[in-house]
PDB file of C-alpha atoms and ligand atoms in Angstrom:
ATOM      1  CA  MET A   1     138.023 110.113  73.276  1.00 38.00           C
ATOM      2  CA  ASN A   2     139.120 107.013  71.374  1.00 39.00           C
ATOM      3  CA  ALA A   3     141.920 108.454  69.295  1.00 42.00           C
ATOM      4  CA  GLY A   4     145.190 106.813  68.432  1.00 43.00           C
ATOM      5  CA  THR A   5     148.001 108.304  66.408  1.00 48.00           C
ATOM      6  CA  MET A   6     149.018 106.212  63.413  1.00 54.00           C
ATOM      7  CA  THR A   7     149.589 106.354  59.693  1.00 65.00           C
ATOM      8  CA  LEU A   8     146.618 106.215  57.338  1.00 73.00           C
ATOM      9  CA  PRO A   9     147.491 103.814  54.475  1.00 72.00           C
ATOM     10  CA  VAL A  10     145.692 105.684  51.679  1.00 83.00           C
ATOM     11  CA  VAL A  11     147.258 109.038  52.547  1.00 88.00           C
ATOM     12  CA  ASP A  12     150.894 109.876  51.902  1.00 89.00           C
ATOM     13  CA  PRO A  13     152.219 111.331  55.171  1.00 89.00           C
ATOM     14  CA  ASP A  14     154.947 113.170  53.249  1.00 90.00           C
ATOM     15  CA  TYR A  15     152.242 115.033  51.309  1.00 93.00           C
ATOM     16  CA  LEU A  16     150.498 116.096  54.499  1.00 94.00           C
ATOM     17  CA  LYS A  17     153.822 117.143  55.961  1.00 92.00           C
ATOM     18  CA  SER A  18     154.541 119.220  52.845  1.00 94.00           C
ATOM     19  CA  ILE A  19     151.178 120.993  53.253  1.00 96.00           C
ATOM     20  CA  SER A  20     151.914 121.621  56.918  1.00 95.00           C
ATOM     21  CA  GLU A  21     155.142 123.419  56.010  1.00 95.00           C
ATOM     22  CA  LEU A  22     153.364 125.993  53.823  1.00 97.00           C
ATOM     23  CA  PRO A  23     152.279 129.441  55.020  1.00 97.00           C
ATOM     24  CA  THR A  24     148.683 129.371  56.252  1.00 96.00           C
ATOM     25  CA  GLU A  25     146.924 130.747  53.163  1.00 96.00           C
ATOM     26  CA  LEU A  26     148.844 128.467  50.809  1.00 97.00           C
ATOM     27  CA  ALA A  27     148.318 125.508  53.121  1.00 97.00           C
ATOM     28  CA  LEU A  28     144.549 126.065  53.078  1.00 97.00           C
ATOM     29  CA  GLN A  29     144.592 126.290  49.281  1.00 97.00           C
ATOM     30  CA  GLN A  30     146.131 122.807  49.227  1.00 96.00           C
ATOM     31  CA  ALA A  31     144.373 121.279  52.201  1.00 97.00           C
ATOM     32  CA  ALA A  32     140.785 121.996  51.127  1.00 97.00           C
ATOM     33  CA  PRO A  33     140.996 120.276  47.718  1.00 96.00           C
ATOM     34  CA  PHE A  34     143.009 117.460  49.302  1.00 96.00           C
ATOM     35  CA  LEU A  35     140.134 116.726  51.689  1.00 96.00           C
ATOM     36  CA  VAL A  36     137.560 116.959  48.891  1.00 95.00           C
ATOM     37  CA  ARG A  37     139.597 114.444  46.869  1.00 95.00           C
ATOM     38  CA  LEU A  38     139.931 112.214  49.922  1.00 95.00           C
ATOM     39  CA  MET A  39     136.161 112.180  50.437  1.00 95.00           C
ATOM     40  CA  LYS A  40     135.766 110.933  46.847  1.00 94.00           C
ATOM     41  CA  ASP A  41     138.457 108.256  47.227  1.00 94.00           C
ATOM     42  CA  PRO A  42     136.789 104.810  47.314  1.00 94.00           C
ATOM     43  CA  ALA A  43     139.793 103.326  49.142  1.00 93.00           C
ATOM     44  CA  PHE A  44     139.461 105.914  51.907  1.00 94.00           C
ATOM     45  CA  PHE A  45     135.725 105.304  52.201  1.00 95.00           C
ATOM     46  CA  GLU A  46     136.115 101.522  52.311  1.00 94.00           C
ATOM     47  CA  GLY A  47     139.094 101.547  54.637  1.00 93.00           C
ATOM     48  CA  GLU A  48     138.217 104.367  56.978  1.00 94.00           C
ATOM     49  CA  ILE A  49     134.570 105.422  56.779  1.00 96.00           C
ATOM     50  CA  ARG A  50     132.582 102.280  56.047  1.00 96.00           C
ATOM     51  CA  PRO A  51     133.960 100.442  59.115  1.00 95.00           C
ATOM     52  CA  LEU A  52     132.693 103.350  61.235  1.00 96.00           C
ATOM     53  CA  LEU A  53     129.155 103.461  59.826  1.00 96.00           C
ATOM     54  CA  GLU A  54     127.652 100.934  62.203  1.00 95.00           C
ATOM     55  CA  GLU A  55     129.436 102.480  65.175  1.00 95.00           C
ATOM     56  CA  ALA A  56     128.287 105.943  64.166  1.00 95.00           C
ATOM     57  CA  ARG A  57     124.664 104.928  63.668  1.00 94.00           C
ATOM     58  CA  GLY A  58     124.599 103.241  67.064  1.00 93.00           C
ATOM     59  CA  ALA A  59     126.465 106.003  68.863  1.00 91.00           C
ATOM     60  CA  VAL A  60     124.771 107.788  71.716  1.00 89.00           C
ATOM     61  CA  GLY A  61     126.067 110.608  73.837  1.00 93.00           C
ATOM     62  CA  ASP A  62     128.457 113.303  72.738  1.00 96.00           C
ATOM     63  CA  TRP A  63     130.498 113.686  69.548  1.00 97.00           C
ATOM     64  CA  TYR A  64     133.974 112.180  69.563  1.00 97.00           C
ATOM     65  CA  VAL A  65     137.125 111.625  67.505  1.00 96.00           C
ATOM     66  CA  ALA A  66     137.141 108.015  66.320  1.00 96.00           C
ATOM     67  CA  HIS A  67     140.546 108.082  64.646  1.00 94.00           C
ATOM     68  CA  SER A  68     143.465 110.471  64.652  1.00 92.00           C
ATOM     69  CA  TYR A  69     146.480 110.357  62.358  1.00 92.00           C
ATOM     70  CA  GLY A  70     149.244 112.729  63.270  1.00 88.00           C
ATOM     71  CA  GLY A  71     152.556 113.987  62.058  1.00 72.00           C
ATOM     72  CA  LYS A  72     155.470 114.224  64.423  1.00 73.00           C
ATOM     73  CA  ASP A  73     155.616 117.277  66.678  1.00 75.00           C
ATOM     74  CA  HIS A  74     152.061 118.392  65.831  1.00 79.00           C
ATOM     75  CA  THR A  75     152.989 119.174  62.215  1.00 90.00           C
ATOM     76  CA  TYR A  76     149.510 118.090  61.158  1.00 94.00           C
ATOM     77  CA  SER A  77     146.603 116.057  62.445  1.00 94.00           C
ATOM     78  CA  LEU A  78     143.984 114.230  60.391  1.00 95.00           C
ATOM     79  CA  GLN A  79     140.975 113.331  62.519  1.00 96.00           C
ATOM     80  CA  VAL A  80     137.730 111.465  61.897  1.00 97.00           C
ATOM     81  CA  PHE A  81     134.815 112.805  63.958  1.00 97.00           C
ATOM     82  CA  ILE A  82     131.579 110.985  64.740  1.00 98.00           C
ATOM     83  CA  TRP A  83     128.544 113.152  65.403  1.00 97.00           C
ATOM     84  CA  PRO A  84     125.546 111.400  66.950  1.00 97.00           C
ATOM     85  CA  PRO A  85     122.255 113.252  66.457  1.00 96.00           C
ATOM     86  CA  SER A  86     121.799 116.436  68.499  1.00 96.00           C
ATOM     87  CA  THR A  87     125.448 116.901  69.420  1.00 97.00           C
ATOM     88  CA  GLU A  88     127.592 120.006  69.051  1.00 97.00           C
ATOM     89  CA  THR A  89     130.911 121.428  70.147  1.00 97.00           C
ATOM     90  CA  GLU A  90     131.443 124.420  72.361  1.00 94.00           C
ATOM     91  CA  ILE A  91     132.127 127.640  70.508  1.00 96.00           C
ATOM     92  CA  HIS A  92     135.873 127.353  70.008  1.00 96.00           C
ATOM     93  CA  ASP A  93     138.874 128.199  67.934  1.00 95.00           C
ATOM     94  CA  HIS A  94     142.070 126.381  67.070  1.00 95.00           C
ATOM     95  CA  SER A  95     145.713 127.326  67.439  1.00 93.00           C
ATOM     96  CA  SER A  96     146.249 126.109  63.869  1.00 95.00           C
ATOM     97  CA  TRP A  97     144.567 126.362  60.508  1.00 97.00           C
ATOM     98  CA  GLY A  98     141.995 123.681  59.818  1.00 97.00           C
ATOM     99  CA  VAL A  99     139.793 122.266  57.083  1.00 98.00           C
ATOM    100  CA  TYR A 100     137.013 119.762  57.379  1.00 98.00           C
ATOM    101  CA  CYS A 101     134.642 117.917  55.093  1.00 97.00           C
ATOM    102  CA  CYS A 102     131.631 115.712  55.770  1.00 97.00           C
ATOM    103  CA  ALA A 103     131.981 112.087  54.736  1.00 97.00           C
ATOM    104  CA  VAL A 104     128.540 110.936  55.865  1.00 97.00           C
ATOM    105  CA  GLY A 105     125.464 113.022  56.627  1.00 97.00           C
ATOM    106  CA  SER A 106     125.793 116.719  57.302  1.00 97.00           C
ATOM    107  CA  VAL A 107     126.872 119.066  60.066  1.00 98.00           C
ATOM    108  CA  LEU A 108     125.909 122.619  60.924  1.00 98.00           C
ATOM    109  CA  GLU A 109     128.674 125.172  61.336  1.00 98.00           C
ATOM    110  CA  GLU A 110     128.122 128.505  63.089  1.00 98.00           C
ATOM    111  CA  ARG A 111     130.806 131.146  62.599  1.00 98.00           C
ATOM    112  CA  TYR A 112     131.547 133.932  65.067  1.00 97.00           C
ATOM    113  CA  GLU A 113     133.439 137.193  64.955  1.00 95.00           C
ATOM    114  CA  ARG A 114     135.250 138.712  67.897  1.00 93.00           C
ATOM    115  CA  LEU A 115     134.116 142.268  68.649  1.00 93.00           C
ATOM    116  CA  ASP A 116     136.460 143.157  71.524  1.00 90.00           C
ATOM    117  CA  ASP A 117     140.183 143.829  71.265  1.00 90.00           C
ATOM    118  CA  GLY A 118     141.298 140.962  73.505  1.00 86.00           C
ATOM    119  CA  SER A 119     142.791 143.292  76.078  1.00 89.00           C
ATOM    120  CA  ARG A 120     140.760 141.946  79.031  1.00 88.00           C
ATOM    121  CA  LEU A 121     141.937 138.571  80.321  1.00 85.00           C
ATOM    122  CA  ASP A 122     139.386 135.759  79.844  1.00 88.00           C
ATOM    123  CA  HIS A 123     136.869 138.217  78.354  1.00 89.00           C
ATOM    124  CA  VAL A 124     135.379 138.135  74.878  1.00 90.00           C
ATOM    125  CA  ARG A 125     132.507 139.682  72.970  1.00 91.00           C
ATOM    126  CA  LEU A 126     131.264 137.517  70.142  1.00 93.00           C
ATOM    127  CA  LYS A 127     128.852 138.074  67.288  1.00 94.00           C
ATOM    128  CA  LYS A 128     127.444 135.234  65.221  1.00 96.00           C
ATOM    129  CA  ILE A 129     128.079 136.139  61.602  1.00 96.00           C
ATOM    130  CA  ARG A 130     126.740 133.156  59.635  1.00 97.00           C
ATOM    131  CA  GLN A 131     125.794 129.521  59.689  1.00 97.00           C
ATOM    132  CA  ARG A 132     125.444 126.826  57.082  1.00 97.00           C
ATOM    133  CA  MET A 133     125.027 123.107  56.660  1.00 98.00           C
ATOM    134  CA  TRP A 134     127.929 121.139  55.220  1.00 98.00           C
ATOM    135  CA  SER A 135     127.450 117.866  53.370  1.00 97.00           C
ATOM    136  CA  LYS A 136     129.935 115.880  51.325  1.00 94.00           C
ATOM    137  CA  GLU A 137     128.817 117.656  48.151  1.00 95.00           C
ATOM    138  CA  ASP A 138     129.504 121.096  49.658  1.00 96.00           C
ATOM    139  CA  GLY A 139     133.265 120.674  49.764  1.00 95.00           C
ATOM    140  CA  ALA A 140     135.465 121.715  52.642  1.00 97.00           C
ATOM    141  CA  SER A 141     135.055 124.420  55.248  1.00 97.00           C
ATOM    142  CA  SER A 142     138.206 126.089  56.518  1.00 97.00           C
ATOM    143  CA  VAL A 143     139.272 128.065  59.559  1.00 97.00           C
ATOM    144  CA  LEU A 144     142.235 130.313  60.196  1.00 97.00           C
ATOM    145  CA  PRO A 145     144.056 130.087  63.527  1.00 95.00           C
ATOM    146  CA  HIS A 146     142.694 131.842  66.628  1.00 93.00           C
ATOM    147  CA  ASP A 147     140.194 134.666  66.036  1.00 91.00           C
ATOM    148  CA  GLY A 148     140.051 133.838  62.319  1.00 92.00           C
ATOM    149  CA  GLY A 149     138.197 130.631  62.943  1.00 95.00           C
ATOM    150  CA  ILE A 150     135.808 130.950  65.896  1.00 96.00           C
ATOM    151  CA  HIS A 151     133.076 128.434  65.276  1.00 97.00           C
ATOM    152  CA  ARG A 152     130.744 125.775  66.575  1.00 97.00           C
ATOM    153  CA  VAL A 153     130.124 122.530  64.702  1.00 98.00           C
ATOM    154  CA  GLY A 154     127.253 120.195  65.420  1.00 98.00           C
ATOM    155  CA  ASN A 155     124.740 117.719  64.099  1.00 98.00           C
ATOM    156  CA  PRO A 156     121.200 118.975  64.608  1.00 97.00           C
ATOM    157  CA  GLY A 157     119.747 116.161  62.495  1.00 95.00           C
ATOM    158  CA  ASP A 158     118.275 112.761  63.326  1.00 95.00           C
ATOM    159  CA  ASP A 159     120.978 110.716  61.610  1.00 96.00           C
ATOM    160  CA  ALA A 160     124.624 110.341  62.599  1.00 97.00           C
ATOM    161  CA  ALA A 161     127.271 112.254  60.672  1.00 97.00           C
ATOM    162  CA  ILE A 162     130.964 111.560  60.094  1.00 98.00           C
ATOM    163  CA  SER A 163     133.417 114.313  59.186  1.00 98.00           C
ATOM    164  CA  VAL A 164     137.131 114.370  58.443  1.00 98.00           C
ATOM    165  CA  HIS A 165     139.314 117.238  59.676  1.00 97.00           C
ATOM    166  CA  LEU A 166     142.858 118.226  58.818  1.00 97.00           C
ATOM    167  CA  TYR A 167     144.687 120.630  61.144  1.00 96.00           C
ATOM    168  CA  GLY A 168     148.011 122.302  60.485  1.00 96.00           C
ATOM    169  CA  PRO A 169     150.881 122.938  62.865  1.00 94.00           C
ATOM    170  CA  ARG A 170     149.914 124.388  66.195  1.00 89.00           C
ATOM    171  CA  ILE A 171     150.943 127.962  66.946  1.00 87.00           C
ATOM    172  CA  GLY A 172     151.721 128.104  70.657  1.00 79.00           C
ATOM    173  CA  GLU A 173     151.240 125.699  73.513  1.00 79.00           C
ATOM    174  CA  VAL A 174     147.488 125.193  73.661  1.00 85.00           C
ATOM    175  CA  ASP A 175     145.103 123.338  71.365  1.00 87.00           C
ATOM    176  CA  GLY A 176     142.866 126.371  71.015  1.00 90.00           C
ATOM    177  CA  ARG A 177     140.322 128.297  73.055  1.00 92.00           C
ATOM    178  CA  ASP A 178     136.763 127.664  74.214  1.00 93.00           C
ATOM    179  CA  TYR A 179     134.239 130.474  74.388  1.00 92.00           C
ATOM    180  CA  GLU A 180     131.149 130.895  76.546  1.00 88.00           C
ATOM    181  CA  LEU A 181     128.740 133.189  74.764  1.00 83.00           C
ATOM    182  CA  SER A 182     126.335 133.646  77.683  1.00 81.00           C
ATOM    183  CA  CYS A 183     128.953 135.208  79.963  1.00 83.00           C
ATOM    184  CA  ASP A 184     131.464 136.620  77.451  1.00 82.00           C
ATOM    185  CA  TYR A 185     134.119 134.185  78.680  1.00 85.00           C
ATOM    186  CA  VAL A 186     137.093 132.675  76.862  1.00 87.00           C
ATOM    187  CA  CYS A 187     139.699 130.215  78.147  1.00 88.00           C
ATOM    188  CA  ASP A 188     142.566 128.148  76.773  1.00 89.00           C
ATOM    189  CA  ARG A 189     141.832 124.556  75.807  1.00 88.00           C
ATOM    190  CA  ARG A 190     144.523 121.989  76.544  1.00 81.00           C
ATOM    191  CA  GLU A 191     144.690 118.683  74.737  1.00 72.00           C
ATOM    192  CA  ASP A 192     142.953 115.705  76.379  1.00 57.00           C
TER     193      ASP A 192
HETATM  194 FE1  LIG B 201     136.755 123.417  65.274  1.00 58.67          FE
END
């Protein structure tokens, strides 16, 4: 992962911090339109996305985070993902709310629902409830923390995609959880 933590010039860190201090539902109501506006911002595209186009189109191997801009103490994290063709995440959740929007190309998101009550350690029963493609024109997808946002994101297409994700403050110690559908397994995911 090639991710550094720094300040993004076209984004006011105080605004992101103010979003991160809101309750989850209110934060998502602010974060989703913020990302949509950011995707339409020519300065963001020229400064952040265009320099990644060549890298993204030549990328092989797995998806990765090209840039990461974070608030202090995990208050928020703005991340730029590069998705080479035929890449996808594990089924996972996050220990924070999150929104993401495609800047280039499109990604497929699968959403899952948890059927069990979580009482058995490391055990999960999942049901896929929907999937859809997200392009820049489709706006932002959002996830709630933990069971409210179990998903898989990937790029099944032939062209590279770039997406921008904003995560809120982490609830708890871990980054989230990874799920293994084939054996009904779930485990904590620590940060790299
Ligand atoms: Fe995710």
